Structures are given as structure tokens and as C-alpha cells.
Coordinates of C-alpha atoms (C1' of nucleotides) in Angstrom, one line a residue:
Chain H
M29 CA -16.2 -23.1 25.7
S30 CA -15.9 -24.3 22.1
P31 CA -13.1 -26.6 21.1
R32 CA -14.0 -27.8 17.7
A33 CA -15.1 -25.0 15.5
G34 CA -14.7 -27.3 12.5
L35 CA -12.1 -25.3 10.7
T36 CA -9.9 -26.7 7.9
Q37 CA -7.2 -25.1 5.8
E38 CA -9.5 -25.0 2.9
I39 CA -12.0 -22.9 4.8
V40 CA -9.3 -20.6 6.3
V41 CA -7.7 -19.9 3.0
R42 CA -11.0 -19.3 1.1
T43 CA -12.2 -17.0 3.8
A44 CA -8.9 -15.1 3.7
A45 CA -9.3 -14.9 -0.1
K46 CA -12.8 -13.4 0.2
M47 CA -11.6 -10.9 2.7
C48 CA -8.7 -9.6 0.6
D49 CA -10.9 -9.6 -2.6
A50 CA -13.3 -7.4 -0.7
G51 CA -10.6 -5.0 0.1
E52 CA -10.6 -5.6 3.8
P53 CA -7.2 -5.6 5.4
L54 CA -6.1 -9.1 5.8
T55 CA -4.7 -9.7 9.3
L56 CA -4.7 -12.9 11.3
A57 CA -6.6 -11.2 13.9
A58 CA -9.4 -10.1 11.5
L59 CA -9.4 -13.5 9.9
A60 CA -9.7 -15.3 13.2
D61 CA -12.5 -13.0 14.2
R62 CA -14.4 -13.6 11.0
L63 CA -14.1 -17.4 11.6
G64 CA -15.3 -17.1 15.2
V65 CA -12.0 -18.2 16.6
R66 CA -9.0 -16.9 18.5
T67 CA -6.0 -15.9 16.6
P68 CA -3.6 -18.7 17.8
S69 CA -6.1 -21.3 16.6
L70 CA -5.3 -20.4 13.0
Y71 CA -1.9 -21.9 13.5
N72 CA -3.4 -25.4 13.5
H73 CA -4.3 -24.9 9.9
I74 CA -1.7 -22.5 8.4
D75 CA 1.9 -21.7 9.2
G76 CA 1.4 -18.2 10.5
Q77 CA 1.1 -15.2 8.3
D78 CA 3.8 -16.3 5.9
G79 CA 2.1 -19.6 5.5
L80 CA -1.2 -18.0 4.8
H81 CA 0.3 -15.8 2.1
R82 CA 1.9 -18.9 0.5
E83 CA -1.4 -20.7 0.5
L84 CA -3.2 -17.7 -1.0
T85 CA -0.5 -17.5 -3.7
L86 CA -0.9 -21.1 -4.5
Y87 CA -4.7 -20.9 -4.5
G88 CA -4.7 -17.9 -6.8
S89 CA -2.1 -19.3 -9.2
R90 CA -4.1 -22.5 -9.7
E91 CA -7.4 -20.6 -10.1
L92 CA -5.8 -18.3 -12.6
L93 CA -4.2 -21.2 -14.5
D94 CA -7.6 -22.8 -14.7
R95 CA -9.2 -19.7 -16.2
I96 CA -6.6 -19.2 -18.9
T97 CA -6.5 -22.8 -19.7
R98 CA -10.2 -23.0 -20.3
A99 CA -10.1 -19.8 -22.2
A100 CA -7.6 -21.3 -24.6
V101 CA -9.4 -24.5 -25.5
G102 CA -10.8 -24.7 -29.0
V103 CA -9.1 -21.6 -30.3
S104 CA -5.7 -21.0 -31.7
G105 CA -3.4 -18.2 -32.8
P106 CA -4.1 -14.6 -32.0
E107 CA -7.7 -15.5 -31.2
A108 CA -6.5 -17.8 -28.4
L109 CA -4.1 -15.1 -27.0
I110 CA -6.8 -12.6 -27.0
A111 CA -9.1 -15.0 -25.1
V112 CA -6.3 -15.7 -22.6
A113 CA -5.7 -12.0 -22.1
N114 CA -9.4 -11.4 -21.5
A115 CA -9.6 -14.2 -19.1
Y116 CA -6.6 -13.0 -17.2
R117 CA -8.0 -9.5 -16.8
A118 CA -11.4 -10.8 -15.8
F119 CA -9.8 -12.9 -13.1
A120 CA -7.8 -10.0 -11.8
R121 CA -10.9 -7.7 -11.7
Q122 CA -13.0 -10.3 -10.0
H123 CA -10.3 -11.3 -7.5
P124 CA -8.1 -8.2 -7.0
G125 CA -6.9 -9.4 -3.6
V126 CA -6.0 -12.9 -4.6
Y127 CA -4.5 -11.7 -7.9
A128 CA -1.9 -9.7 -6.1
Y129 CA -0.7 -12.8 -4.4
T130 CA -0.3 -14.7 -7.6
L131 CA 2.5 -12.4 -8.6
R132 CA 4.8 -13.5 -5.8
A133 CA 7.9 -15.4 -6.9
P134 CA 7.8 -19.0 -5.8
S135 CA 10.2 -20.0 -3.1
P136 CA 12.8 -22.4 -4.5
G137 CA 11.4 -25.2 -2.4
D138 CA 7.7 -24.6 -3.3
A139 CA 7.3 -27.2 -6.0
E140 CA 3.6 -26.8 -6.3
H141 CA 3.8 -23.1 -6.8
V142 CA 6.6 -23.5 -9.4
A143 CA 4.5 -26.1 -11.2
A144 CA 1.5 -23.8 -11.5
G145 CA 3.7 -21.0 -13.0
E146 CA 5.3 -23.4 -15.4
D147 CA 1.9 -24.7 -16.5
A148 CA 0.7 -21.2 -17.2
V149 CA 3.7 -20.5 -19.3
G150 CA 3.2 -23.8 -21.0
V151 CA -0.2 -22.8 -22.2
L152 CA 1.2 -19.7 -23.9
A153 CA 4.2 -21.5 -25.3
A154 CA 1.9 -24.0 -27.0
I155 CA -0.1 -21.3 -28.6
F156 CA 2.9 -19.3 -29.8
E157 CA 4.8 -22.3 -31.1
L158 CA 1.7 -23.4 -33.1
M159 CA 1.9 -19.9 -34.6
G160 CA 5.3 -20.7 -36.0
L161 CA 7.6 -19.2 -33.4
E162 CA 10.8 -21.0 -32.5
P163 CA 11.0 -22.0 -28.9
E164 CA 13.4 -19.2 -28.0
E165 CA 11.3 -16.7 -29.9
A166 CA 8.3 -17.9 -28.1
I167 CA 9.9 -17.3 -24.7
H168 CA 10.6 -13.7 -25.6
A169 CA 7.1 -13.3 -27.0
I170 CA 5.6 -14.8 -23.9
R171 CA 7.5 -12.4 -21.6
G172 CA 6.2 -9.5 -23.5
F173 CA 2.7 -10.8 -23.6
R174 CA 2.7 -11.4 -19.9
S175 CA 4.2 -8.1 -19.2
L176 CA 1.6 -6.3 -21.2
I177 CA -1.4 -7.9 -19.7
H178 CA -0.1 -7.9 -16.1
G179 CA 1.0 -4.3 -16.5
F180 CA -2.3 -3.2 -17.7
V181 CA -4.2 -5.0 -15.1
D182 CA -1.9 -3.8 -12.3
L183 CA -2.0 -0.2 -13.4
E184 CA -5.8 -0.4 -13.8
M185 CA -6.3 -1.9 -10.3
N186 CA -4.0 0.7 -8.8
G187 CA -5.8 3.7 -10.3
G188 CA -3.0 4.3 -12.8
F189 CA -5.3 5.2 -15.6
A190 CA -6.9 8.5 -14.8
L191 CA -8.4 9.8 -18.0
P192 CA -12.0 9.2 -18.9
L193 CA -11.4 7.0 -21.9
D194 CA -12.8 3.5 -22.3
L195 CA -10.4 1.0 -20.6
D196 CA -11.8 -2.1 -22.5
E197 CA -10.9 -0.4 -25.7
S198 CA -7.4 0.5 -24.5
Y199 CA -6.9 -3.1 -23.5
R200 CA -8.2 -4.5 -26.7
R201 CA -5.9 -2.2 -28.7
A202 CA -2.9 -2.9 -26.6
V203 CA -3.1 -6.6 -27.0
E204 CA -3.9 -6.3 -30.6
S205 CA -0.9 -4.0 -31.3
Y206 CA 1.5 -6.3 -29.5
L207 CA 0.3 -9.3 -31.4
T208 CA 0.6 -7.5 -34.7
G209 CA 4.1 -6.6 -33.8
I210 CA 5.0 -10.2 -32.9
D211 CA 3.5 -11.3 -36.1
A212 CA 5.5 -8.8 -38.1
A213 CA 8.7 -9.8 -36.3
T214 CA 8.2 -13.5 -37.0
E215 CA 8.2 -13.2 -40.8
Chain Y
M27 CA 21.1 14.0 26.0
S28 CA 20.6 15.0 22.5
P29 CA 17.8 17.3 21.5
R30 CA 18.8 18.5 18.0
A31 CA 19.9 15.7 15.9
G32 CA 19.7 17.9 12.9
L33 CA 17.1 16.0 11.0
T34 CA 15.0 17.3 8.2
Q35 CA 12.3 15.8 6.0
E36 CA 14.7 15.6 3.2
I37 CA 17.1 13.5 5.2
V38 CA 14.4 11.3 6.6
V39 CA 12.9 10.6 3.2
R40 CA 16.2 10.0 1.5
T41 CA 17.3 7.6 4.2
A42 CA 14.0 5.7 4.0
A43 CA 14.5 5.5 0.2
K44 CA 18.0 4.1 0.6
M45 CA 16.7 1.5 3.1
C46 CA 13.9 0.2 0.9
D47 CA 16.1 0.3 -2.2
A48 CA 18.5 -1.9 -0.2
G49 CA 15.7 -4.4 0.4
E50 CA 15.6 -3.7 4.2
P51 CA 12.1 -3.8 5.7
L52 CA 11.0 -0.2 6.1
T53 CA 9.5 0.4 9.5
L54 CA 9.5 3.6 11.4
A55 CA 11.4 1.9 14.2
A56 CA 14.2 0.8 11.9
L57 CA 14.3 4.2 10.2
A58 CA 14.5 6.0 13.5
D59 CA 17.2 3.6 14.6
R60 CA 19.2 4.3 11.5
L61 CA 18.9 8.0 12.1
G62 CA 20.0 7.7 15.7
V63 CA 16.8 8.9 17.0
R64 CA 13.7 7.6 18.8
T65 CA 10.7 6.7 16.8
P66 CA 8.3 9.5 17.9
S67 CA 10.9 12.1 16.8
L68 CA 10.2 11.2 13.2
Y69 CA 6.7 12.7 13.6
N70 CA 8.3 16.1 13.6
H71 CA 9.3 15.6 10.0
I72 CA 6.8 13.2 8.5
D73 CA 3.1 12.5 9.2
G74 CA 3.5 9.0 10.5
Q75 CA 3.8 5.9 8.3
D76 CA 1.2 7.1 5.8
G77 CA 3.0 10.4 5.4
L78 CA 6.3 8.7 4.9
H79 CA 4.8 6.6 2.1
R80 CA 3.3 9.7 0.5
E81 CA 6.6 11.4 0.5
L82 CA 8.4 8.4 -0.9
T83 CA 5.8 8.2 -3.7
L84 CA 6.3 11.8 -4.5
Y85 CA 10.0 11.6 -4.4
G86 CA 10.1 8.6 -6.6
S87 CA 7.6 10.0 -9.1
R88 CA 9.6 13.1 -9.5
E89 CA 12.8 11.2 -9.9
L90 CA 11.3 8.9 -12.5
L91 CA 9.8 11.8 -14.4
D92 CA 13.2 13.5 -14.5
R93 CA 14.8 10.4 -15.9
I94 CA 12.4 9.8 -18.7
T95 CA 12.2 13.5 -19.6
R96 CA 15.9 13.6 -20.0
A97 CA 15.9 10.4 -21.9
A98 CA 13.5 11.9 -24.4
V99 CA 15.3 15.1 -25.2
G100 CA 16.8 15.3 -28.6
V101 CA 15.2 12.2 -30.0
S102 CA 11.7 11.5 -31.5
G103 CA 9.5 8.8 -32.7
P104 CA 10.1 5.2 -31.8
E105 CA 13.7 6.1 -30.9
A106 CA 12.4 8.4 -28.2
L107 CA 10.0 5.8 -26.9
I108 CA 12.8 3.2 -26.7
A109 CA 15.0 5.6 -24.8
V110 CA 12.1 6.3 -22.4
A111 CA 11.5 2.6 -21.9
N112 CA 15.2 2.0 -21.2
A113 CA 15.4 4.9 -18.7
Y114 CA 12.2 3.6 -17.0
R115 CA 13.6 0.1 -16.6
A116 CA 17.0 1.4 -15.5
F117 CA 15.4 3.5 -12.8
A118 CA 13.3 0.6 -11.5
R119 CA 16.4 -1.7 -11.3
Q120 CA 18.4 1.0 -9.6
H121 CA 15.7 1.9 -7.1
P122 CA 13.5 -1.1 -6.7
G123 CA 12.1 0.0 -3.4
V124 CA 11.3 3.6 -4.4
Y125 CA 9.9 2.4 -7.7
A126 CA 7.2 0.4 -6.0
Y127 CA 6.0 3.5 -4.3
T128 CA 5.7 5.4 -7.6
L129 CA 2.9 3.1 -8.6
R130 CA 0.5 4.2 -5.9
A131 CA -2.5 6.1 -7.1
P132 CA -2.4 9.7 -6.0
S133 CA -4.9 10.7 -3.4
P134 CA -7.4 13.1 -4.9
G135 CA -6.1 15.9 -2.7
D136 CA -2.4 15.3 -3.5
A137 CA -1.9 17.9 -6.2
E138 CA 1.8 17.5 -6.4
H139 CA 1.6 13.8 -6.9
V140 CA -1.1 14.2 -9.6
A141 CA 1.0 16.8 -11.4
A142 CA 4.0 14.5 -11.5
G143 CA 1.9 11.7 -13.1
E144 CA 0.4 14.0 -15.6
D145 CA 3.8 15.4 -16.6
A146 CA 5.0 11.9 -17.2
V147 CA 2.0 11.1 -19.4
G148 CA 2.6 14.4 -21.1
V149 CA 6.0 13.5 -22.2
L150 CA 4.7 10.3 -23.9
A151 CA 1.7 12.2 -25.4
A152 CA 4.0 14.6 -27.0
I153 CA 6.1 11.9 -28.6
F154 CA 3.1 9.9 -29.8
E155 CA 1.3 12.9 -31.2
L156 CA 4.4 14.0 -33.1
M157 CA 4.3 10.5 -34.6
G158 CA 0.9 11.3 -36.1
L159 CA -1.5 9.8 -33.6
E160 CA -4.7 11.6 -32.8
P161 CA -5.0 12.6 -29.1
E162 CA -7.4 9.8 -28.4
E163 CA -5.3 7.3 -30.2
A164 CA -2.3 8.5 -28.3
I165 CA -4.0 7.9 -24.9
H166 CA -4.7 4.3 -25.9
A167 CA -1.2 3.9 -27.1
I168 CA 0.3 5.4 -24.0
R169 CA -1.7 3.1 -21.8
G170 CA -0.4 0.1 -23.6
F171 CA 3.1 1.4 -23.6
R172 CA 3.1 2.1 -19.9
S173 CA 1.5 -1.3 -19.2
L174 CA 4.2 -3.1 -21.2
I175 CA 7.1 -1.5 -19.6
H176 CA 5.7 -1.4 -16.1
G177 CA 4.6 -5.0 -16.4
F178 CA 8.0 -6.2 -17.6
V179 CA 9.8 -4.4 -14.9
D180 CA 7.4 -5.5 -12.2
L181 CA 7.6 -9.2 -13.2
E182 CA 11.4 -8.9 -13.6
M183 CA 11.7 -7.5 -10.1
N184 CA 9.4 -10.1 -8.5
G185 CA 11.3 -13.0 -10.1
G186 CA 8.5 -13.7 -12.6
F187 CA 10.9 -14.6 -15.4
A188 CA 12.5 -17.8 -14.4
L189 CA 14.1 -19.2 -17.6
P190 CA 17.7 -18.5 -18.4
L191 CA 17.2 -16.4 -21.4
D192 CA 18.5 -12.8 -21.8
L193 CA 16.2 -10.3 -20.2
D194 CA 17.6 -7.3 -22.0
E195 CA 16.8 -9.0 -25.3
S196 CA 13.3 -9.8 -24.2
Y197 CA 12.7 -6.3 -23.2
R198 CA 14.1 -4.9 -26.4
R199 CA 11.9 -7.2 -28.5
A200 CA 8.8 -6.5 -26.4
V201 CA 9.0 -2.8 -26.8
E202 CA 9.9 -3.1 -30.5
S203 CA 7.0 -5.4 -31.2
Y204 CA 4.5 -3.1 -29.5
L205 CA 5.8 -0.1 -31.3
T206 CA 5.6 -1.9 -34.6
G207 CA 2.0 -2.8 -33.8
I208 CA 1.1 0.7 -33.0
D209 CA 2.7 1.9 -36.2
A210 CA 0.7 -0.6 -38.2
A211 CA -2.5 0.4 -36.5
T212 CA -1.9 4.0 -37.2
E213 CA -1.9 3.7 -41.0
Chain R
dA8 C1' -14.6 -47.9 27.5
dT9 C1' -10.3 -45.9 27.1
dA10 C1' -6.4 -43.7 25.0
dT11 C1' -4.7 -40.7 21.7
dT12 C1' -4.5 -36.9 18.7
dA13 C1' -5.9 -32.8 16.8
dT14 C1' -8.1 -28.5 17.8
dA15 C1' -9.1 -24.6 20.3
dC16 C1' -8.1 -22.1 24.3
dT17 C1' -5.6 -18.8 27.8
dA18 C1' -1.6 -16.4 28.9
dA19 C1' 2.5 -14.1 27.9
dT20 C1' 6.1 -11.8 25.0
dG21 C1' 7.9 -8.8 21.5
dT22 C1' 7.4 -5.6 17.7
dT23 C1' 5.3 -1.7 15.7
dA24 C1' 2.8 2.6 15.3
dT25 C1' 0.8 6.3 17.5
dT26 C1' -0.5 10.0 20.9
dA27 C1' 0.2 12.9 25.0
dG28 C1' 3.0 15.4 27.6
dT29 C1' 7.8 17.0 28.9
dT30 C1' 12.5 18.8 28.4
dT31 C1' 15.9 21.3 26.1
dT32 C1' 18.1 23.5 22.5
dG33 C1' 18.9 27.1 19.1
dC34 C1' 17.5 31.3 17.5
dA35 C1' 15.4 35.7 17.5
dA36 C1' 13.7 39.9 19.7
dG37 C1' 14.2 43.1 23.0
Chain J
dC6 C1' 23.5 40.1 26.6
dT7 C1' 19.5 38.3 28.2
dT8 C1' 15.1 36.6 27.8
dG9 C1' 11.5 34.2 25.5
dC10 C1' 9.7 31.1 22.2
dA11 C1' 9.1 27.6 18.7
dA12 C1' 10.9 23.5 17.1
dA13 C1' 12.8 19.2 17.9
dA14 C1' 13.9 15.6 20.6
dC15 C1' 12.7 12.9 24.5
dT16 C1' 9.9 9.5 28.0
dA17 C1' 5.8 7.2 29.0
dA18 C1' 1.7 5.0 27.8
dT19 C1' -1.6 2.7 24.8
dA20 C1' -3.4 -0.2 21.2
dA21 C1' -3.0 -3.6 17.4
dC22 C1' -0.8 -7.4 15.7
dA23 C1' 1.9 -11.9 15.3
dT24 C1' 3.8 -15.5 17.6
dT25 C1' 5.1 -19.1 21.1
dA26 C1' 4.2 -22.0 25.2
dG27 C1' 1.4 -24.6 27.7
dT28 C1' -3.4 -26.4 28.9
dA29 C1' -8.0 -28.4 28.3
dT30 C1' -11.3 -30.8 25.6
dA31 C1' -13.7 -33.1 22.0
dA32 C1' -13.6 -36.4 18.2
dT33 C1' -11.8 -40.5 16.8
dA34 C1' -9.6 -44.8 16.8
dT35 C1' -8.3 -48.8 19.6

DNA sequence: ATATTATACTAATGTTATTAGTTTTGCAAG
DNA sequence: CTTGCAAAACTAATAACATTAGTATAATAT
């Protein structure tokens, strides 16, 4: 009937990303259906379900790295960190499905994935060290910073904040408070 | 052969909890096998897979609430919050599988689950308000606090912290920095 | 023009969850 | 003590999904 549907890994992964961002359950069957193809045909482009997840993780990690990197150019200090925090949350809200994949720990062999994670940490490390933190202090500070913004975004996405009080304001205050505390601890 | 294996919902849920805490994939098939029973027999005690997940969520939420409540008795202020943060992390490390279920948003109809979540927030609200925060300020502060500790624990559990630097120290500093910032913002 | 390779297919298998309907046990009421 | 009943376990069957093996065909390179 139709050998040659013109698929490519790029198309498969991007379509999968759209589906999970839209909240649709992401199964190989549904993905194949969406692409007008039979399920086994996907195996020509991705290594099964695990492979698809790996690709989504990599895709999301790179995209997120790109966002926070761009958010940080031209600014420094707390201002830069606030910009990064806002870019991070904006990405997660815009791509809730893909965002969830970015959190997966890289497999030891997955050099590309590891690299994307290290680059993201590198962006933060540069900002903190320019603020006068020693490298080791910076690592602690980055861990807390990442924890705060990821935690907020994750709870927000999972309906963890029930009360009718402005979430933007809560986020702004949380980031601000943490940075104030870091500043106080540095002196 | 063996009608009457002596199962009860309690046993089913606790066994499921043990399995997911041990990192084993939690399927009804595996759970039934573990209990020495056929899969459909589980339906006498839980309402399918969704029902099991709901029970695990409730079980975990109550357990976690119990831990943080006990951690907070007899102490107040930042000391109490640090105790809560430590109890929270200890629970997550001890019960990684169950912890993941506690994060699920309660279904609107699930009054028991909603109540457990509100109680947990209530514990934190009491502490913050005794520290002099207005109710609305307290909500913002609680959101940030929960975000920080959940985010840290979640990243830690998912291998998000790669570098060989003491995690306990990072956690201690993160909580301390945040509380310092809250304190500064309150005056 | 032909050979090759990649892509998509059909067919088949195994796992899982779920429902329907059946048997049997343990307990309670007469 | 017997009889009846509800609950708990079972078997059987169905549907969704992922995966593998093997086959056909189209695009491309020779």
C-alpha cells in the first residue's frame, strides 16, 4: 500500500513531544496512528519505547538549556538568576509533557544527555561565581536554586497548590527569598 | 484449590508499597503473584490499577503527614521548619516509591486525600504564623518551602545531582538560605 | 538498467489490565 | 447442627500495547 511515508526521527520525536505536551497519553500505538503508520514502522526511527523516551529527554534538555542560556545573556547577578528562573518555569508550562522527560537522570553511556545537563549547570555556575561564590559554595547554591524552581514548577503542574492565591507572586517571592538568603550566607 | 487466601485491602496496599519502595515495577500481575493469588482476585480489595494508586497516595500522604507532624512538636520557628524539612527528606529516601504517589493531586471527590494535604499545609501554616507572618504571607512562604524541599528530594531521587559533593550539606544550606530570606522579607 | 538498502508492512507472541461468570469457603441465622 | 448467603477466590475471555521476525517495495546509488 504505502511504503515510504517519509518519516524521520526528527518528525517522530517532535510529534511525540506535541502529543505529550497536549496531555494525550503517549503510546507507540497512538503515535503511529497519528503519523499514519503501523506501530512496528516506528522501530525504523526510534529504538522502541525506551528509545523514544531517551530522545524526548534529550530533545527537552537541549530546548530547556537553550531557553535558560538565552535568558541569561546580558544580565548578571540576581537579575540573571531571576531571568533564568522565569525562563525555566515558562518552558515547563509551555511544554509540560516534554519537561517531565528532562528530569530523567542520564544513563551513564548517554554522553549527549550528560553534556546537556552539565551545560545547564555551567550557566548557573558562571552566574554564581561572578557573584563572588567559591566554586564549592556555588555548587551548593545551584543545587538549592534548581531544587526550588523545579519543585515549584513540579508542584504547580501536578496541582499541588490548591489555594486561590497568585502563583506568579508566590514564585517571585520564593526565588527572591532564596537569593536573599544566599547573599546573606556569602558575606 | 484455595479460595480464601486471607487478603485484605490493608495487606494488598502495604505489599504494593513495599514493592514500589524496593524499586520493583508495580503491576497488578506482579502484585498478585507476590500475594500468591491470581490477578482478578485483587479486584475484591482494590478498584483496579487506578484504585490501587489512589490507596497508595492516601497511605503515603498520611504517613508523611504523621512524620512531619511529629517532627514539629516541641519546637518552633526556623528550628521547627528545619526539623520538618529533615523529616520530609528522610521519609522520601526511606520510601521512594510511596513518596512519588504522595505528589499526585487529589481528585476533587477524594475528601480523605484532600484532608491529608490540608493538614500538612496546616502544620506549616501554624509554624509560619507563629513566626509573625500574615496568613497571606505564610501561604507564599509555605509554597516556596514545599517547593524547595520537594524539588531537592525529587532531584536527588532521580539522580539529578551528579557532582561528588555532600548532599546533606547542600540540603542544610538550601533550607537555611531560604529561611533566612523569608526572615529578611518579613521585617 | 540493475542492485542495494532503507522503510513500511503483515503476522505472531507475550504482557498487562479488565470484565463476566463460576466455584467454594467461612460465617451466621434458623 | 444444618442450611443459606455473601465474600473471596477462581477460570475464561477480551482488548490494548510493545516487541520481534520475516516480507515486500520504493528510493537511491551503481
